[in-house]
Every structure is written in C-alpha cells, then in structure tokens.
Amino acid sequence: MSELRELYQTVILDHNKNPKNFGALEDANRSAEGYNPLCGDQLRVMIRIDDDAVADVRFEGSGCAISTASASLMTQAVKGKPLADALKLFDGFHEMLTTNATREVEASHLGKLAVFAGVREFPMRVKCATLAWHTFKNAIEDTGTVAKTE
Ligand code: ZN
C-alpha cells in the first residue's frame, strides 16, 4: 500500500504542476461546468465529439491539486475513446472511489487512474477527484446543468 501511496503523490503532484490538455478547446461541440463547493474547485470540460468518440477534450479552471490532477488524467484517459468506453471508465472510476477504503479494489482496468484509490482514505477529497468526471459526463449528456459534487 505504501508503494501505491508514493505513486499517488508523485502522479498528483506531477499532473497538478503540468496539467495535460489544459486550456480552451476552440472547436468543442460540448461543454459543461463543474463546481465542488466543499473545496472551491471549479472547472469547465470541453469536448469535441466526432462519430460517437471523444475526438478531443480539454479543461480549464482552478482547484486543488487533486481536482486538477484528476481532470488532467481524465482527459488523457478518455481522449480518442468511443463514448461508450469513456462512460465505462467513468463508472469504473466512480465505483473505485466509492468502495470502502478498507477494501481492496480491482482497478487494473483503470490503468493510471488506479492511483486515485488512495483518495478513499480522505473522504472529503473524493469529491475533488470525481468532479472532472461528473462534469465530463454532463458535457456528453449535454444536460446544461452544473455538476456539483456535494
Ligand atoms: Zn478540491
């Protein structure tokens, strides 16, 4: 477990410092905003959907290290994926984070995202980690509502 914790810190610090796919997406055809009032994280996820796949995705906004790193890793994870696969990742990620922290989770299918299993030890932070994902899902479903992880 300590190995995972170390990896978790490295990955989060790294992606917070140099977030991937950060900034406006000029030719986005979907977007949504997310807000986590518990922490003050605020972000916008912009997607270009082509042929039922995530052709491109970017995010902007400001938040804590965990919300920024999670958004960064999310964009990497879903970019280029068919929408159905991207939503399956959402489900897997969400399930991992809402499983009791004392339980081992099978997260090999989540790749790099598995490091976020460490967040379960800090329940307040789960909202930070899932914010980008909820916002992404809203953007895909084009509901026009602001994702709130409260
Ligand atoms: Zn946060």
Tab-separated table of N, CA and C and ligand atoms in Angstrom:
chain	number	residue	atom	x	y	z
A	1	MET	N	0.830	-1.209	0.000
A	1	MET	CA	0.000	0.000	0.000
A	1	MET	C	0.865	1.260	0.000
A	2	SER	N	2.017	1.232	0.683
A	2	SER	CA	2.835	2.448	0.756
A	2	SER	C	3.407	2.792	-0.620
A	3	GLU	N	3.602	1.741	-1.413
A	3	GLU	CA	4.105	1.972	-2.768
A	3	GLU	C	3.072	2.739	-3.591
A	4	LEU	N	1.818	2.320	-3.418
A	4	LEU	CA	0.735	2.984	-4.136
A	4	LEU	C	0.605	4.424	-3.653
A	5	ARG	N	0.789	4.622	-2.364
A	5	ARG	CA	0.666	5.967	-1.806
A	5	ARG	C	1.745	6.888	-2.376
A	6	GLU	N	2.927	6.358	-2.507
A	6	GLU	CA	4.017	7.147	-3.071
A	6	GLU	C	3.737	7.504	-4.528
A	7	LEU	N	3.260	6.502	-5.246
A	7	LEU	CA	2.937	6.701	-6.649
A	7	LEU	C	1.825	7.746	-6.770
A	8	TYR	N	0.861	7.619	-5.884
A	8	TYR	CA	-0.281	8.532	-5.848
A	8	TYR	C	0.197	9.966	-5.689
A	9	GLN	N	1.098	10.183	-4.727
A	9	GLN	CA	1.587	11.542	-4.502
A	9	GLN	C	2.385	12.055	-5.689
A	10	THR	N	3.212	11.198	-6.246
A	10	THR	CA	4.030	11.603	-7.393
A	10	THR	C	3.149	11.992	-8.565
A	11	VAL	N	2.182	11.140	-8.863
A	11	VAL	CA	1.311	11.387	-10.018
A	11	VAL	C	0.502	12.660	-9.816
A	12	ILE	N	-0.040	12.845	-8.624
A	12	ILE	CA	-0.872	14.015	-8.379
A	12	ILE	C	-0.059	15.303	-8.424
A	13	LEU	N	1.093	15.291	-7.817
A	13	LEU	CA	1.931	16.495	-7.833
A	13	LEU	C	2.358	16.827	-9.255
A	14	ASP	N	2.694	15.804	-9.987
A	14	ASP	CA	3.157	15.966	-11.356
A	14	ASP	C	2.083	16.568	-12.262
A	15	HIS	N	0.886	15.988	-12.184
A	15	HIS	CA	-0.203	16.462	-13.055
A	15	HIS	C	-0.748	17.809	-12.598
A	16	ASN	N	-0.603	18.113	-11.307
A	16	ASN	CA	-1.051	19.418	-10.835
A	16	ASN	C	-0.113	20.511	-11.353
A	17	LYS	N	1.155	20.184	-11.385
A	17	LYS	CA	2.161	21.144	-11.835
A	17	LYS	C	2.086	21.346	-13.342
A	18	ASN	N	1.927	20.245	-14.064
A	18	ASN	CA	1.877	20.306	-15.530
A	18	ASN	C	0.641	19.594	-16.049
A	19	PRO	N	-0.536	20.211	-15.841
A	19	PRO	CA	-1.760	19.521	-16.279
A	19	PRO	C	-1.782	19.326	-17.798
A	20	LYS	N	-2.224	18.146	-18.206
A	20	LYS	CA	-2.334	17.828	-19.628
A	20	LYS	C	-3.678	18.338	-20.154
A	21	ASN	N	-3.700	18.699	-21.413
A	21	ASN	CA	-4.937	19.149	-22.067
A	21	ASN	C	-5.606	20.286	-21.321
A	22	PHE	N	-4.793	21.215	-20.835
A	22	PHE	CA	-5.311	22.351	-20.086
A	22	PHE	C	-5.448	23.569	-21.003
A	23	GLY	N	-6.599	24.232	-20.936
A	23	GLY	CA	-6.836	25.417	-21.756
A	23	GLY	C	-8.047	25.215	-22.634
A	24	ALA	N	-8.471	26.283	-23.285
A	24	ALA	CA	-9.704	26.238	-24.072
A	24	ALA	C	-9.582	25.299	-25.271
A	25	LEU	N	-10.694	24.675	-25.615
A	25	LEU	CA	-10.772	23.853	-26.826
A	25	LEU	C	-11.646	24.620	-27.819
A	26	GLU	N	-11.001	25.168	-28.844
A	26	GLU	CA	-11.693	26.094	-29.744
A	26	GLU	C	-12.869	25.444	-30.480
A	27	ASP	N	-12.685	24.211	-30.941
A	27	ASP	CA	-13.744	23.596	-31.751
A	27	ASP	C	-14.578	22.585	-30.969
A	28	ALA	N	-14.734	22.850	-29.675
A	28	ALA	CA	-15.556	21.963	-28.847
A	28	ALA	C	-17.013	22.008	-29.300
A	29	ASN	N	-17.695	20.873	-29.270
A	29	ASN	CA	-19.130	20.897	-29.537
A	29	ASN	C	-19.954	20.501	-28.306
A	30	ARG	N	-19.266	20.243	-27.203
A	30	ARG	CA	-19.946	20.031	-25.922
A	30	ARG	C	-19.096	20.663	-24.822
A	31	SER	N	-19.763	21.171	-23.807
A	31	SER	CA	-19.007	21.615	-22.647
A	31	SER	C	-19.919	21.646	-21.433
A	32	ALA	N	-19.318	21.578	-20.275
A	32	ALA	CA	-20.083	21.650	-19.033
A	32	ALA	C	-19.181	22.209	-17.950
A	33	GLU	N	-19.835	22.743	-16.926
A	33	GLU	CA	-19.079	23.283	-15.803
A	33	GLU	C	-19.307	22.436	-14.571
A	34	GLY	N	-18.274	22.370	-13.754
A	34	GLY	CA	-18.378	21.623	-12.507
A	34	GLY	C	-17.909	22.470	-11.348
A	35	TYR	N	-18.514	22.240	-10.201
A	35	TYR	CA	-18.203	23.039	-9.028
A	35	TYR	C	-18.276	22.172	-7.790
A	36	ASN	N	-17.236	22.220	-7.012
A	36	ASN	CA	-17.220	21.487	-5.752
A	36	ASN	C	-17.131	22.492	-4.608
A	37	PRO	N	-18.290	22.873	-4.049
A	37	PRO	CA	-18.298	23.940	-3.040
A	37	PRO	C	-17.546	23.578	-1.763
A	38	LEU	N	-17.398	22.299	-1.488
A	38	LEU	CA	-16.701	21.896	-0.265
A	38	LEU	C	-15.245	22.320	-0.285
A	39	CYS	N	-14.686	22.388	-1.487
A	39	CYS	CA	-13.260	22.676	-1.611
A	39	CYS	C	-13.013	23.954	-2.407
A	40	GLY	N	-13.997	24.341	-3.216
A	40	GLY	CA	-13.834	25.525	-4.050
A	40	GLY	C	-13.321	25.224	-5.441
A	41	ASP	N	-13.277	23.929	-5.796
A	41	ASP	CA	-12.811	23.548	-7.133
A	41	ASP	C	-13.846	23.943	-8.169
A	42	GLN	N	-13.358	24.516	-9.263
A	42	GLN	CA	-14.252	24.953	-10.318
A	42	GLN	C	-13.592	24.618	-11.636
A	43	LEU	N	-14.311	23.954	-12.506
A	43	LEU	CA	-13.698	23.685	-13.804
A	43	LEU	C	-14.717	23.576	-14.914
A	44	ARG	N	-14.214	23.698	-16.130
A	44	ARG	CA	-15.029	23.544	-17.316
A	44	ARG	C	-14.374	22.490	-18.177
A	45	VAL	N	-15.177	21.540	-18.617
A	45	VAL	CA	-14.675	20.490	-19.500
A	45	VAL	C	-15.258	20.718	-20.891
A	46	MET	N	-14.387	20.736	-21.878
A	46	MET	CA	-14.809	20.951	-23.261
A	46	MET	C	-14.450	19.729	-24.103
A	47	ILE	N	-15.406	19.288	-24.886
A	47	ILE	CA	-15.200	18.057	-25.666
A	47	ILE	C	-15.545	18.303	-27.128
A	48	ARG	N	-14.800	17.695	-28.010
A	48	ARG	CA	-15.238	17.619	-29.390
A	48	ARG	C	-15.586	16.172	-29.665
A	49	ILE	N	-16.849	15.940	-29.957
A	49	ILE	CA	-17.303	14.583	-30.245
A	49	ILE	C	-17.434	14.419	-31.749
A	50	ASP	N	-16.773	13.413	-32.276
A	50	ASP	CA	-16.883	13.055	-33.686
A	50	ASP	C	-17.205	11.571	-33.773
A	51	ASP	N	-18.212	11.219	-34.554
A	51	ASP	CA	-18.545	9.807	-34.759
A	51	ASP	C	-18.649	9.024	-33.443
A	52	ASP	N	-19.364	9.602	-32.477
A	52	ASP	CA	-19.556	8.926	-31.195
A	52	ASP	C	-18.258	8.572	-30.486
A	53	ALA	N	-17.236	9.390	-30.694
A	53	ALA	CA	-15.986	9.190	-29.970
A	53	ALA	C	-15.482	10.541	-29.456
A	54	VAL	N	-14.658	10.480	-28.428
A	54	VAL	CA	-14.071	11.699	-27.876
A	54	VAL	C	-12.863	12.070	-28.738
A	55	ALA	N	-13.106	12.919	-29.738
A	55	ALA	CA	-12.023	13.293	-30.641
A	55	ALA	C	-11.001	14.165	-29.925
A	56	ASP	N	-11.502	15.035	-29.052
A	56	ASP	CA	-10.589	15.889	-28.293
A	56	ASP	C	-11.293	16.317	-27.015
A	57	VAL	N	-10.518	16.574	-26.001
A	57	VAL	CA	-11.087	17.022	-24.727
A	57	VAL	C	-10.046	17.861	-24.005
A	58	ARG	N	-10.504	18.988	-23.446
A	58	ARG	CA	-9.620	19.846	-22.672
A	58	ARG	C	-10.386	20.389	-21.479
A	59	PHE	N	-9.668	20.933	-20.530
A	59	PHE	CA	-10.349	21.515	-19.373
A	59	PHE	C	-9.647	22.788	-18.956
A	60	GLU	N	-10.392	23.641	-18.270
A	60	GLU	CA	-9.781	24.818	-17.672
A	60	GLU	C	-10.497	25.104	-16.361
A	61	GLY	N	-9.888	25.940	-15.545
A	61	GLY	CA	-10.475	26.246	-14.258
A	61	GLY	C	-9.415	26.257	-13.187
A	62	SER	N	-9.869	26.319	-11.947
A	62	SER	CA	-8.900	26.310	-10.864
A	62	SER	C	-9.439	25.477	-9.716
A	63	GLY	N	-8.548	24.809	-9.063
A	63	GLY	CA	-8.956	23.969	-7.951
A	63	GLY	C	-7.741	23.438	-7.230
A	64	CYS	N	-7.984	22.534	-6.313
A	64	CYS	CA	-6.889	21.958	-5.544
A	64	CYS	C	-6.089	20.988	-6.417
A	65	ALA	N	-4.993	20.516	-5.881
A	65	ALA	CA	-4.106	19.626	-6.629
A	65	ALA	C	-4.832	18.363	-7.087
A	66	ILE	N	-5.684	17.827	-6.236
A	66	ILE	CA	-6.350	16.569	-6.589
A	66	ILE	C	-7.351	16.768	-7.715
A	67	SER	N	-8.130	17.850	-7.661
A	67	SER	CA	-9.111	18.062	-8.729
A	67	SER	C	-8.414	18.351	-10.063
A	68	THR	N	-7.328	19.101	-10.007
A	68	THR	CA	-6.597	19.422	-11.235
A	68	THR	C	-5.931	18.171	-11.811
A	69	ALA	N	-5.286	17.408	-10.955
A	69	ALA	CA	-4.609	16.188	-11.416
A	69	ALA	C	-5.620	15.188	-11.958
A	70	SER	N	-6.775	15.102	-11.299
A	70	SER	CA	-7.793	14.159	-11.744
A	70	SER	C	-8.340	14.564	-13.111
A	71	ALA	N	-8.551	15.861	-13.309
A	71	ALA	CA	-9.036	16.345	-14.604
A	71	ALA	C	-7.991	16.076	-15.686
A	72	SER	N	-6.745	16.300	-15.355
A	72	SER	CA	-5.657	16.078	-16.295
A	72	SER	C	-5.592	14.603	-16.721
A	73	LEU	N	-5.636	13.723	-15.747
A	73	LEU	CA	-5.581	12.288	-16.034
A	73	LEU	C	-6.834	11.813	-16.760
A	74	MET	N	-7.963	12.419	-16.424
A	74	MET	CA	-9.204	12.044	-17.096
A	74	MET	C	-9.124	12.359	-18.583
A	75	THR	N	-8.650	13.566	-18.906
A	75	THR	CA	-8.592	13.939	-20.321
A	75	THR	C	-7.678	12.973	-21.078
A	76	GLN	N	-6.585	12.584	-20.443
A	76	GLN	CA	-5.682	11.619	-21.078
A	76	GLN	C	-6.361	10.267	-21.275
A	77	ALA	N	-7.145	9.883	-20.271
A	77	ALA	CA	-7.750	8.550	-20.291
A	77	ALA	C	-8.862	8.430	-21.332
A	78	VAL	N	-9.627	9.506	-21.539
A	78	VAL	CA	-10.804	9.384	-22.406
A	78	VAL	C	-10.555	9.845	-23.842
A	79	LYS	N	-9.488	10.586	-24.045
A	79	LYS	CA	-9.221	11.130	-25.369
A	79	LYS	C	-9.041	10.011	-26.397
A	80	GLY	N	-9.788	10.114	-27.477
A	80	GLY	CA	-9.688	9.115	-28.537
A	80	GLY	C	-10.589	7.905	-28.332
A	81	LYS	N	-11.241	7.836	-27.171
A	81	LYS	CA	-12.077	6.661	-26.886
A	81	LYS	C	-13.501	6.843	-27.413
A	82	PRO	N	-14.122	5.736	-27.818
A	82	PRO	CA	-15.562	5.800	-28.108
A	82	PRO	C	-16.314	6.249	-26.856
A	83	LEU	N	-17.418	6.953	-27.043
A	83	LEU	CA	-18.161	7.466	-25.892
A	83	LEU	C	-18.540	6.367	-24.911
A	84	ALA	N	-18.941	5.220	-25.433
A	84	ALA	CA	-19.368	4.119	-24.564
A	84	ALA	C	-18.220	3.679	-23.660
A	85	ASP	N	-17.003	3.619	-24.217
A	85	ASP	CA	-15.840	3.210	-23.420
A	85	ASP	C	-15.480	4.275	-22.389
A	86	ALA	N	-15.607	5.537	-22.790
A	86	ALA	CA	-15.302	6.631	-21.870
A	86	ALA	C	-16.261	6.605	-20.681
A	87	LEU	N	-17.541	6.319	-20.966
A	87	LEU	CA	-18.520	6.272	-19.883
A	87	LEU	C	-18.309	5.048	-19.001
A	88	LYS	N	-17.770	3.989	-19.596
A	88	LYS	CA	-17.454	2.797	-18.803
A	88	LYS	C	-16.313	3.112	-17.829
A	89	LEU	N	-15.358	3.898	-18.308
A	89	LEU	CA	-14.258	4.344	-17.431
A	89	LEU	C	-14.798	5.180	-16.279
A	90	PHE	N	-15.744	6.058	-16.601
A	90	PHE	CA	-16.384	6.864	-15.553
A	90	PHE	C	-16.961	5.946	-14.475
A	91	ASP	N	-17.707	4.931	-14.918
A	91	ASP	CA	-18.327	4.003	-13.962
A	91	ASP	C	-17.283	3.301	-13.105
A	92	GLY	N	-16.216	2.835	-13.756
A	92	GLY	CA	-15.162	2.122	-13.031
A	92	GLY	C	-14.466	3.022	-12.025
A	93	PHE	N	-14.186	4.237	-12.444
A	93	PHE	CA	-13.509	5.198	-11.572
A	93	PHE	C	-14.391	5.541	-10.378
A	94	HIS	N	-15.658	5.786	-10.677
A	94	HIS	CA	-16.611	6.151	-9.637
A	94	HIS	C	-16.775	5.008	-8.635
A	95	GLU	N	-16.839	3.800	-9.161
A	95	GLU	CA	-17.004	2.633	-8.299
A	95	GLU	C	-15.793	2.469	-7.386
A	96	MET	N	-14.606	2.642	-7.963
A	96	MET	CA	-13.391	2.512	-7.173
A	96	MET	C	-13.392	3.497	-6.008
A	97	LEU	N	-13.793	4.730	-6.294
A	97	LEU	CA	-13.704	5.769	-5.270
A	97	LEU	C	-14.813	5.688	-4.231
A	98	THR	N	-15.883	4.977	-4.558
A	98	THR	CA	-16.972	4.895	-3.594
A	98	THR	C	-16.976	3.550	-2.866
A	99	THR	N	-15.950	2.735	-3.128
A	99	THR	CA	-15.794	1.487	-2.388
A	99	THR	C	-15.095	1.792	-1.071
A	100	ASN	N	-15.547	1.156	-0.020
A	100	ASN	CA	-14.954	1.383	1.299
A	100	ASN	C	-13.429	1.278	1.267
A	101	ALA	N	-12.763	2.221	1.931
A	101	ALA	CA	-11.297	2.318	1.865
A	101	ALA	C	-10.575	1.096	2.409
A	102	THR	N	-11.254	0.325	3.235
A	102	THR	CA	-10.598	-0.841	3.814
A	102	THR	C	-10.611	-2.020	2.844
A	103	ARG	N	-11.383	-1.885	1.784
A	103	ARG	CA	-11.476	-2.981	0.825
A	103	ARG	C	-10.518	-2.788	-0.337
A	104	GLU	N	-9.918	-3.880	-0.734
A	104	GLU	CA	-9.071	-3.859	-1.921
A	104	GLU	C	-9.975	-3.658	-3.135
A	105	VAL	N	-9.529	-2.890	-4.085
A	105	VAL	CA	-10.318	-2.767	-5.298
A	105	VAL	C	-9.535	-3.316	-6.477
A	106	GLU	N	-10.284	-3.909	-7.371
A	106	GLU	CA	-9.687	-4.418	-8.592
A	106	GLU	C	-9.709	-3.262	-9.581
A	107	ALA	N	-8.551	-2.676	-9.817
A	107	ALA	CA	-8.532	-1.452	-10.617
A	107	ALA	C	-7.553	-1.526	-11.779
A	108	SER	N	-7.158	-2.739	-12.115
A	108	SER	CA	-6.155	-2.873	-13.172
A	108	SER	C	-6.678	-2.342	-14.507
A	109	HIS	N	-8.009	-2.439	-14.705
A	109	HIS	CA	-8.584	-1.961	-15.963
A	109	HIS	C	-8.586	-0.451	-16.045
A	110	LEU	N	-8.264	0.211	-14.932
A	110	LEU	CA	-8.301	1.669	-14.930
A	110	LEU	C	-6.947	2.286	-15.261
A	111	GLY	N	-5.930	1.459	-15.393
A	111	GLY	CA	-4.605	1.968	-15.728
A	111	GLY	C	-4.101	2.945	-14.674
A	112	LYS	N	-3.582	4.057	-15.162
A	112	LYS	CA	-3.000	5.085	-14.287
A	112	LYS	C	-3.997	5.640	-13.279
A	113	LEU	N	-5.284	5.585	-13.662
A	113	LEU	CA	-6.318	6.154	-12.793
A	113	LEU	C	-6.383	5.427	-11.462
A	114	ALA	N	-5.817	4.217	-11.416
A	114	ALA	CA	-5.879	3.407	-10.204
A	114	ALA	C	-5.193	4.091	-9.021
A	115	VAL	N	-4.278	5.014	-9.287
A	115	VAL	CA	-3.595	5.672	-8.164
A	115	VAL	C	-4.584	6.449	-7.290
A	116	PHE	N	-5.731	6.797	-7.872
A	116	PHE	CA	-6.696	7.567	-7.105
A	116	PHE	C	-7.414	6.741	-6.031
A	117	ALA	N	-7.153	5.435	-6.024
A	117	ALA	CA	-7.717	4.610	-4.953
A	117	ALA	C	-7.260	5.165	-3.602
A	118	GLY	N	-6.088	5.785	-3.561
A	118	GLY	CA	-5.553	6.359	-2.329
A	118	GLY	C	-6.412	7.478	-1.766
A	119	VAL	N	-7.208	8.101	-2.639
A	119	VAL	CA	-8.042	9.221	-2.208
A	119	VAL	C	-9.126	8.762	-1.227
A	120	ARG	N	-9.464	7.469	-1.297
A	120	ARG	CA	-10.532	6.968	-0.437
A	120	ARG	C	-10.220	7.141	1.040
A	121	GLU	N	-8.935	7.275	1.346
A	121	GLU	CA	-8.568	7.487	2.741
A	121	GLU	C	-8.951	8.885	3.212
A	122	PHE	N	-9.278	9.753	2.265
A	122	PHE	CA	-9.645	11.125	2.613
A	122	PHE	C	-10.999	11.442	1.981
A	123	PRO	N	-12.087	11.044	2.659
A	123	PRO	CA	-13.433	11.141	2.070
A	123	PRO	C	-13.762	12.525	1.507
A	124	MET	N	-13.279	13.576	2.147
A	124	MET	CA	-13.547	14.921	1.631
A	124	MET	C	-12.976	15.093	0.228
A	125	ARG	N	-11.888	14.386	-0.029
A	125	ARG	CA	-11.158	14.557	-1.285
A	125	ARG	C	-11.748	13.760	-2.434
A	126	VAL	N	-12.647	12.821	-2.092
A	126	VAL	CA	-13.272	12.024	-3.149
A	126	VAL	C	-14.041	12.945	-4.098
A	127	LYS	N	-14.665	13.983	-3.531
A	127	LYS	CA	-15.415	14.939	-4.352
A	127	LYS	C	-14.488	15.673	-5.325
A	128	CYS	N	-13.300	15.959	-4.850
A	128	CYS	CA	-12.323	16.649	-5.702
A	128	CYS	C	-11.930	15.747	-6.874
A	129	ALA	N	-11.735	14.476	-6.564
A	129	ALA	CA	-11.254	13.535	-7.579
A	129	ALA	C	-12.322	13.196	-8.610
A	130	THR	N	-13.597	13.237	-8.203
A	130	THR	CA	-14.652	12.838	-9.136
A	130	THR	C	-15.257	14.023	-9.895
A	131	LEU	N	-14.911	15.246	-9.499
A	131	LEU	CA	-15.541	16.432	-10.105
A	131	LEU	C	-15.394	16.466	-11.629
A	132	ALA	N	-14.172	16.289	-12.104
A	132	ALA	CA	-13.945	16.360	-13.553
A	132	ALA	C	-14.753	15.293	-14.287
A	133	TRP	N	-14.883	14.131	-13.656
A	133	TRP	CA	-15.610	13.032	-14.297
A	133	TRP	C	-17.091	13.310	-14.391
A	134	HIS	N	-17.659	13.841	-13.303
A	134	HIS	CA	-19.085	14.192	-13.347
A	134	HIS	C	-19.328	15.278	-14.395
A	135	THR	N	-18.399	16.209	-14.460
A	135	THR	CA	-18.534	17.300	-15.420
A	135	THR	C	-18.428	16.780	-16.851
A	136	PHE	N	-17.511	15.859	-17.046
A	136	PHE	CA	-17.340	15.219	-18.354
A	136	PHE	C	-18.632	14.521	-18.778
A	137	LYS	N	-19.206	13.780	-17.848
A	137	LYS	CA	-20.427	13.040	-18.151
A	137	LYS	C	-21.567	13.997	-18.500
A	138	ASN	N	-21.673	15.080	-17.731
A	138	ASN	CA	-22.703	16.081	-18.035
A	138	ASN	C	-22.512	16.683	-19.417
A	139	ALA	N	-21.261	16.930	-19.767
A	139	ALA	CA	-20.978	17.519	-21.076
A	139	ALA	C	-21.417	16.567	-22.182
A	140	ILE	N	-21.138	15.291	-22.009
A	140	ILE	CA	-21.531	14.301	-23.010
A	140	ILE	C	-23.048	14.223	-23.119
A	141	GLU	N	-23.683	14.230	-21.968
A	141	GLU	CA	-25.141	14.116	-21.976
A	141	GLU	C	-25.796	15.447	-22.301
A	142	ASP	N	-24.968	16.505	-22.320
A	142	ASP	CA	-25.425	17.828	-22.730
A	142	ASP	C	-26.650	18.281	-21.956
A	143	THR	N	-26.599	18.108	-20.644
A	143	THR	CA	-27.751	18.419	-19.816
A	143	THR	C	-27.836	19.906	-19.492
A	144	GLY	N	-26.738	20.614	-19.679
A	144	GLY	CA	-26.747	22.045	-19.394
A	144	GLY	C	-26.757	22.377	-17.920
A	145	THR	N	-26.567	21.373	-17.068
A	145	THR	CA	-26.541	21.646	-15.636
A	145	THR	C	-25.092	21.701	-15.140
A	146	VAL	N	-24.893	22.395	-14.044
A	146	VAL	CA	-23.568	22.468	-13.444
A	146	VAL	C	-23.390	21.263	-12.527
A	147	ALA	N	-22.323	20.479	-12.785
A	147	ALA	CA	-22.057	19.326	-11.935
A	147	ALA	C	-21.628	19.815	-10.566
A	148	LYS	N	-22.260	19.303	-9.546
A	148	LYS	CA	-21.890	19.672	-8.182
A	148	LYS	C	-21.597	18.397	-7.427
A	149	THR	N	-20.398	18.307	-6.880
A	149	THR	CA	-20.096	17.112	-6.095
A	149	THR	C	-20.274	17.453	-4.628
A	150	GLU	N	-21.503	17.470	-4.205
A	150	GLU	CA	-21.784	17.796	-2.810
A	150	GLU	C	-22.650	16.719	-2.197
B	1	ZN	ZN	-10.531	20.018	-4.173
